[in-house]
mmCIF file of C-alpha atoms in Angstrom:
data_model
loop_
_atom_site.group_PDB
_atom_site.id
_atom_site.type_symbol
_atom_site.label_atom_id
_atom_site.label_comp_id
_atom_site.label_asym_id
_atom_site.label_seq_id
_atom_site.Cartn_x
_atom_site.Cartn_y
_atom_site.Cartn_z
ATOM 1 C CA MET K 1 29.007 -37.462 8.079
ATOM 2 C CA ALA K 2 26.284 -35.261 9.535
ATOM 3 C CA ARG K 3 24.826 -38.198 11.423
ATOM 4 C CA GLN K 4 28.250 -38.961 12.908
ATOM 5 C CA ARG K 5 28.591 -35.341 14.047
ATOM 6 C CA ALA K 6 25.157 -35.438 15.676
ATOM 7 C CA PHE K 7 25.899 -38.691 17.490
ATOM 8 C CA SER K 8 29.342 -37.555 18.604
ATOM 9 C CA ALA K 9 27.912 -34.276 19.931
ATOM 10 C CA GLU K 10 25.216 -36.200 21.792
ATOM 11 C CA SER K 11 27.731 -38.576 23.316
ATOM 12 C CA ARG K 12 29.898 -35.631 24.416
ATOM 13 C CA LEU K 13 26.862 -34.027 26.014
ATOM 14 C CA ASN K 14 25.964 -37.226 27.834
ATOM 15 C CA LYS K 15 29.533 -37.651 29.083
ATOM 16 C CA ARG K 16 29.610 -34.094 30.434
ATOM 17 C CA CYS K 17 26.177 -34.225 32.054
ATOM 18 C CA ARG K 18 26.407 -37.668 33.619
ATOM 19 C CA LEU K 19 27.588 -37.815 37.172
ATOM 20 C CA PRO K 20 29.142 -40.886 38.709
ATOM 21 C CA SER K 21 26.578 -43.241 40.161
ATOM 22 C CA THR K 22 27.815 -42.688 43.736
ATOM 23 C CA SER K 23 27.357 -38.922 43.412
ATOM 24 C CA MET K 24 23.949 -39.363 41.828
ATOM 25 C CA SER K 25 22.739 -41.372 44.788
ATOM 26 C CA LEU K 26 23.594 -38.454 47.056
ATOM 27 C CA LEU K 27 21.484 -36.023 45.093
ATOM 28 C CA ALA K 28 17.897 -35.585 46.078
ATOM 29 C CA SER K 29 15.347 -37.169 43.782
ATOM 30 C CA GLU K 30 14.032 -33.699 42.887
ATOM 31 C CA THR K 31 17.446 -32.555 41.716
ATOM 32 C CA HIS K 32 17.907 -35.795 39.815
ATOM 33 C CA ALA K 33 14.590 -35.191 38.022
ATOM 34 C CA LYS K 34 15.631 -31.640 37.113
ATOM 35 C CA VAL K 35 18.976 -32.820 35.721
ATOM 36 C CA ALA K 36 17.198 -35.492 33.686
ATOM 37 C CA ALA K 37 14.754 -32.883 32.346
ATOM 38 C CA VAL K 38 17.609 -30.595 31.330
ATOM 39 C CA GLN K 39 19.397 -33.486 29.625
ATOM 40 C CA SER K 40 16.293 -34.437 27.668
ATOM 41 C CA SER K 41 15.647 -30.818 26.728
ATOM 42 C CA LEU K 42 19.198 -30.321 25.498
ATOM 43 C CA SER K 43 19.115 -33.521 23.492
ATOM 44 C CA ALA K 44 15.783 -32.411 21.971
ATOM 45 C CA VAL K 45 17.282 -29.054 20.993
ATOM 46 C CA GLU K 46 20.335 -30.756 19.567
ATOM 47 C CA SER K 47 18.281 -33.256 17.556
ATOM 48 C CA HIS K 48 16.089 -30.415 16.309
ATOM 49 C CA LEU K 49 19.064 -28.370 15.125
ATOM 50 C CA ALA K 50 21.130 -31.313 13.809
ATOM 51 C CA PRO K 51 19.583 -31.447 10.291
ATOM 52 C CA LEU K 52 20.083 -27.731 9.831
ATOM 53 C CA LEU K 53 23.608 -27.642 11.202
ATOM 54 C CA ALA K 54 24.605 -30.663 9.102
ATOM 55 C CA LYS K 55 24.094 -28.689 5.882
ATOM 56 C CA ASN K 56 26.280 -26.003 4.405
ATOM 57 C CA PRO K 57 24.862 -22.581 5.422
ATOM 58 C CA LYS K 58 25.320 -21.223 1.884
ATOM 59 C CA GLU K 59 23.309 -24.122 0.477
ATOM 60 C CA VAL K 60 20.485 -23.519 2.941
ATOM 61 C CA ALA K 61 20.471 -19.769 2.239
ATOM 62 C CA ARG K 62 20.330 -20.383 -1.499
ATOM 63 C CA HIS K 63 17.026 -22.267 -1.160
ATOM 64 C CA LEU K 64 15.382 -19.586 1.003
ATOM 65 C CA GLY K 65 14.002 -16.205 0.154
ATOM 66 C CA ALA K 66 15.479 -13.065 1.667
ATOM 67 C CA LEU K 67 12.861 -12.771 4.403
ATOM 68 C CA GLU K 68 13.036 -16.475 5.274
ATOM 69 C CA ASN K 69 16.824 -16.278 5.396
ATOM 70 C CA ALA K 70 16.648 -13.319 7.780
ATOM 71 C CA GLU K 71 14.192 -15.223 10.002
ATOM 72 C CA LEU K 72 16.513 -18.239 10.036
ATOM 73 C CA GLN K 73 19.597 -16.188 10.913
ATOM 74 C CA VAL K 74 17.831 -14.335 13.729
ATOM 75 C CA SER K 75 16.385 -17.588 15.078
ATOM 76 C CA LEU K 76 19.786 -19.279 15.078
ATOM 77 C CA ALA K 77 21.384 -16.304 16.813
ATOM 78 C CA TYR K 78 18.652 -16.324 19.452
ATOM 79 C CA ALA K 79 19.025 -20.076 19.954
ATOM 80 C CA ALA K 80 22.783 -19.774 20.450
ATOM 81 C CA ALA K 81 22.464 -16.827 22.830
ATOM 82 C CA SER K 82 19.713 -18.586 24.799
ATOM 83 C CA LEU K 83 21.843 -21.712 25.163
ATOM 84 C CA TYR K 84 24.746 -19.618 26.407
ATOM 85 C CA PHE K 85 22.375 -17.886 28.840
ATOM 86 C CA CYS K 86 21.342 -21.328 30.145
ATOM 87 C CA HIS K 87 24.993 -22.331 30.399
ATOM 88 C CA LEU K 88 25.722 -19.288 32.544
ATOM 89 C CA LEU K 89 22.793 -20.138 34.785
ATOM 90 C CA SER K 90 24.043 -23.700 35.172
ATOM 91 C CA GLN K 91 27.483 -22.401 36.125
ATOM 92 C CA GLY K 92 26.045 -20.170 38.842
ATOM 93 C CA VAL K 93 26.768 -16.887 37.024
ATOM 94 C CA ASP K 94 24.095 -14.186 37.179
ATOM 95 C CA PRO K 95 23.307 -13.551 33.491
ATOM 96 C CA SER K 96 21.410 -10.327 34.183
ATOM 97 C CA ASP K 97 24.752 -8.513 34.605
ATOM 98 C CA HIS K 98 26.453 -10.427 31.801
ATOM 99 C CA PRO K 99 26.752 -8.982 28.248
ATOM 100 C CA ILE K 100 24.656 -11.891 26.960
ATOM 101 C CA ARG K 101 21.596 -10.078 28.293
ATOM 102 C CA GLN K 102 22.314 -7.127 25.980
ATOM 103 C CA GLU K 103 22.866 -9.531 23.107
ATOM 104 C CA LEU K 104 19.496 -11.201 23.725
ATOM 105 C CA ASP K 105 17.811 -7.784 23.790
ATOM 106 C CA ARG K 106 19.518 -6.839 20.525
ATOM 107 C CA ILE K 107 18.383 -10.076 18.889
ATOM 108 C CA GLN K 108 14.833 -9.478 20.084
ATOM 109 C CA LEU K 109 14.907 -6.100 18.328
ATOM 110 C CA TYR K 110 15.885 -7.897 15.137
ATOM 111 C CA PHE K 111 12.983 -10.283 15.681
ATOM 112 C CA LYS K 112 10.648 -7.291 15.796
ATOM 113 C CA LYS K 113 12.163 -5.834 12.620
ATOM 114 C CA VAL K 114 11.838 -9.119 10.759
ATOM 115 C CA ARG K 115 8.234 -9.526 11.937
ATOM 116 C CA ALA K 116 7.402 -5.981 10.843
ATOM 117 C CA THR K 117 8.933 -6.647 7.434
ATOM 118 C CA ALA K 118 7.027 -9.925 7.156
ATOM 119 C CA ASP K 119 3.787 -8.143 8.053
ATOM 120 C CA GLU K 120 4.459 -5.466 5.427
ATOM 121 C CA ALA K 121 5.170 -8.120 2.806
ATOM 122 C CA ALA K 122 1.975 -9.976 3.711
ATOM 123 C CA GLU K 123 -0.003 -6.729 3.526
ATOM 124 C CA LYS K 124 1.439 -5.934 0.091
ATOM 125 C CA GLU K 125 0.585 -9.443 -1.101
ATOM 126 C CA ALA K 126 -2.951 -9.096 0.240
ATOM 127 C CA SER K 127 -3.384 -5.732 -1.485
ATOM 128 C CA ARG K 128 -2.290 -7.315 -4.779
ATOM 129 C CA ASP K 129 -4.851 -10.060 -4.340
ATOM 130 C CA ARG K 130 -7.706 -7.660 -3.633
ATOM 131 C CA ILE K 131 -10.087 -7.018 -6.479
ATOM 132 C CA ARG K 132 -9.303 -3.776 -8.198
ATOM 133 C CA VAL K 133 -11.905 -1.882 -10.179
ATOM 134 C CA ASP K 134 -10.754 -0.818 -13.589
ATOM 135 C CA VAL K 135 -12.527 2.529 -13.838
ATOM 136 C CA ASP K 136 -12.257 2.809 -17.618
ATOM 137 C CA ALA K 137 -13.627 -0.694 -18.155
ATOM 138 C CA ALA K 138 -16.461 -0.026 -15.701
ATOM 139 C CA LYS K 139 -17.372 3.165 -17.588
ATOM 140 C CA ARG K 140 -17.406 1.302 -20.894
ATOM 141 C CA ILE K 141 -19.644 -1.441 -19.485
ATOM 142 C CA VAL K 142 -22.102 1.012 -17.940
ATOM 143 C CA HIS K 143 -22.117 3.100 -21.113
ATOM 144 C CA HIS K 144 -22.762 -0.008 -23.241
ATOM 145 C CA PHE K 145 -25.638 -1.250 -21.082
ATOM 146 C CA ALA K 146 -27.152 2.236 -20.831
ATOM 147 C CA HIS K 147 -27.210 2.493 -24.641
ATOM 148 C CA ALA K 148 -28.583 -1.055 -24.906
ATOM 149 C CA ALA K 149 -31.382 -0.208 -22.454
ATOM 150 C CA GLU K 150 -32.203 3.008 -24.330
ATOM 151 C CA ALA K 151 -32.282 1.101 -27.637
ATOM 152 C CA SER K 152 -34.583 -1.522 -26.126
ATOM 153 C CA VAL K 153 -36.983 1.140 -24.867
ATOM 154 C CA GLN K 154 -36.859 2.869 -28.249
ATOM 155 C CA ARG K 155 -37.706 -0.396 -30.058
ATOM 156 C CA ARG K 156 -40.654 -0.986 -27.736
ATOM 157 C CA VAL K 157 -41.946 2.524 -28.329
ATOM 158 C CA GLU K 158 -41.588 2.099 -32.097
ATOM 159 C CA ALA K 159 -43.266 -1.332 -31.945
ATOM 160 C CA ALA K 160 -46.159 0.108 -29.957
ATOM 161 C CA ALA K 161 -46.482 3.048 -32.360
ATOM 162 C CA SER K 162 -46.445 0.773 -35.409
ATOM 163 C CA ALA K 163 -48.981 -1.545 -33.771
ATOM 164 C CA GLU K 164 -51.385 1.339 -33.237
ATOM 165 C CA ALA K 165 -50.954 2.396 -36.849
ATOM 166 C CA ARG K 166 -51.873 -0.998 -38.352
ATOM 167 C CA PRO K 167 -55.196 -2.674 -37.769
ATOM 168 C CA ALA K 168 -55.326 -4.716 -34.583
ATOM 169 C CA ALA K 169 -55.622 -8.402 -35.491
ATOM 170 C CA SER K 170 -55.491 -9.574 -31.913
ATOM 171 C CA SER K 171 -54.523 -7.972 -28.673
ATOM 172 C CA GLU K 172 -51.946 -10.734 -28.005
ATOM 173 C CA GLU K 173 -49.832 -9.870 -31.077
ATOM 174 C CA VAL K 174 -49.602 -6.145 -30.340
ATOM 175 C CA LYS K 175 -48.207 -6.522 -26.821
ATOM 176 C CA PRO K 176 -44.431 -6.594 -26.435
ATOM 177 C CA PRO K 177 -42.876 -10.074 -26.137
ATOM 178 C CA ILE K 178 -41.777 -9.602 -22.534
ATOM 179 C CA LYS K 179 -45.293 -8.824 -21.339
ATOM 180 C CA ARG K 180 -46.672 -11.740 -23.321
ATOM 181 C CA ALA K 181 -44.196 -14.144 -21.648
ATOM 182 C CA VAL K 182 -45.107 -12.795 -18.220
ATOM 183 C CA ARG K 183 -48.832 -13.205 -18.898
ATOM 184 C CA LYS K 184 -48.319 -16.806 -20.006
ATOM 185 C CA LYS K 185 -46.335 -17.538 -16.862
ATOM 186 C CA ILE K 186 -49.084 -16.042 -14.738
ATOM 187 C CA LYS K 187 -51.706 -18.128 -16.529
ATOM 188 C CA GLY K 188 -49.568 -21.222 -15.872
ATOM 189 C CA LYS K 189 -48.200 -21.687 -19.339
ATOM 190 C CA ALA K 190 -44.491 -21.691 -20.018
ATOM 191 C CA PRO K 191 -43.282 -19.236 -22.630
ATOM 192 C CA PRO K 192 -42.216 -20.702 -25.992
#
């Protein structure tokens, strides 16, 4: 059904735009090229819009989000107004004095509003994705590691004090394990 509508619209367009062969021979080759370019452009626009126009608008809107639906509606309105603007030009009417000019300006304002809303939504999404620092968790982590470091220093001090109190069997046993591992690395031996 949709395909039949697209083909029938294309055939109507071709019938309207085609001039009799005798008239076409009178036109300059430059004008003929311009008419052919307009025909190809219109058929490209029509083929581009055909899949969208073949569907029920409510069905299309149901599958889109609110922002995407707004973008679609504004784009379709701009496409229709632009085509009418081109039609006026082809008929020899000055569109700058025609109300279509005001309509195009109004639609452009909606484009700006939709873009601003899209930018705001993207900014909100980006702010959600940014890493947030949980202050309470950071305090707990710092507090935990500060206590762990203090406890480690305290154990070293106690180990050194207890080593001085007992008789020194060898200087290697009295030294803290970290220093012993570093000395073995320096000497070329890997720590156990």
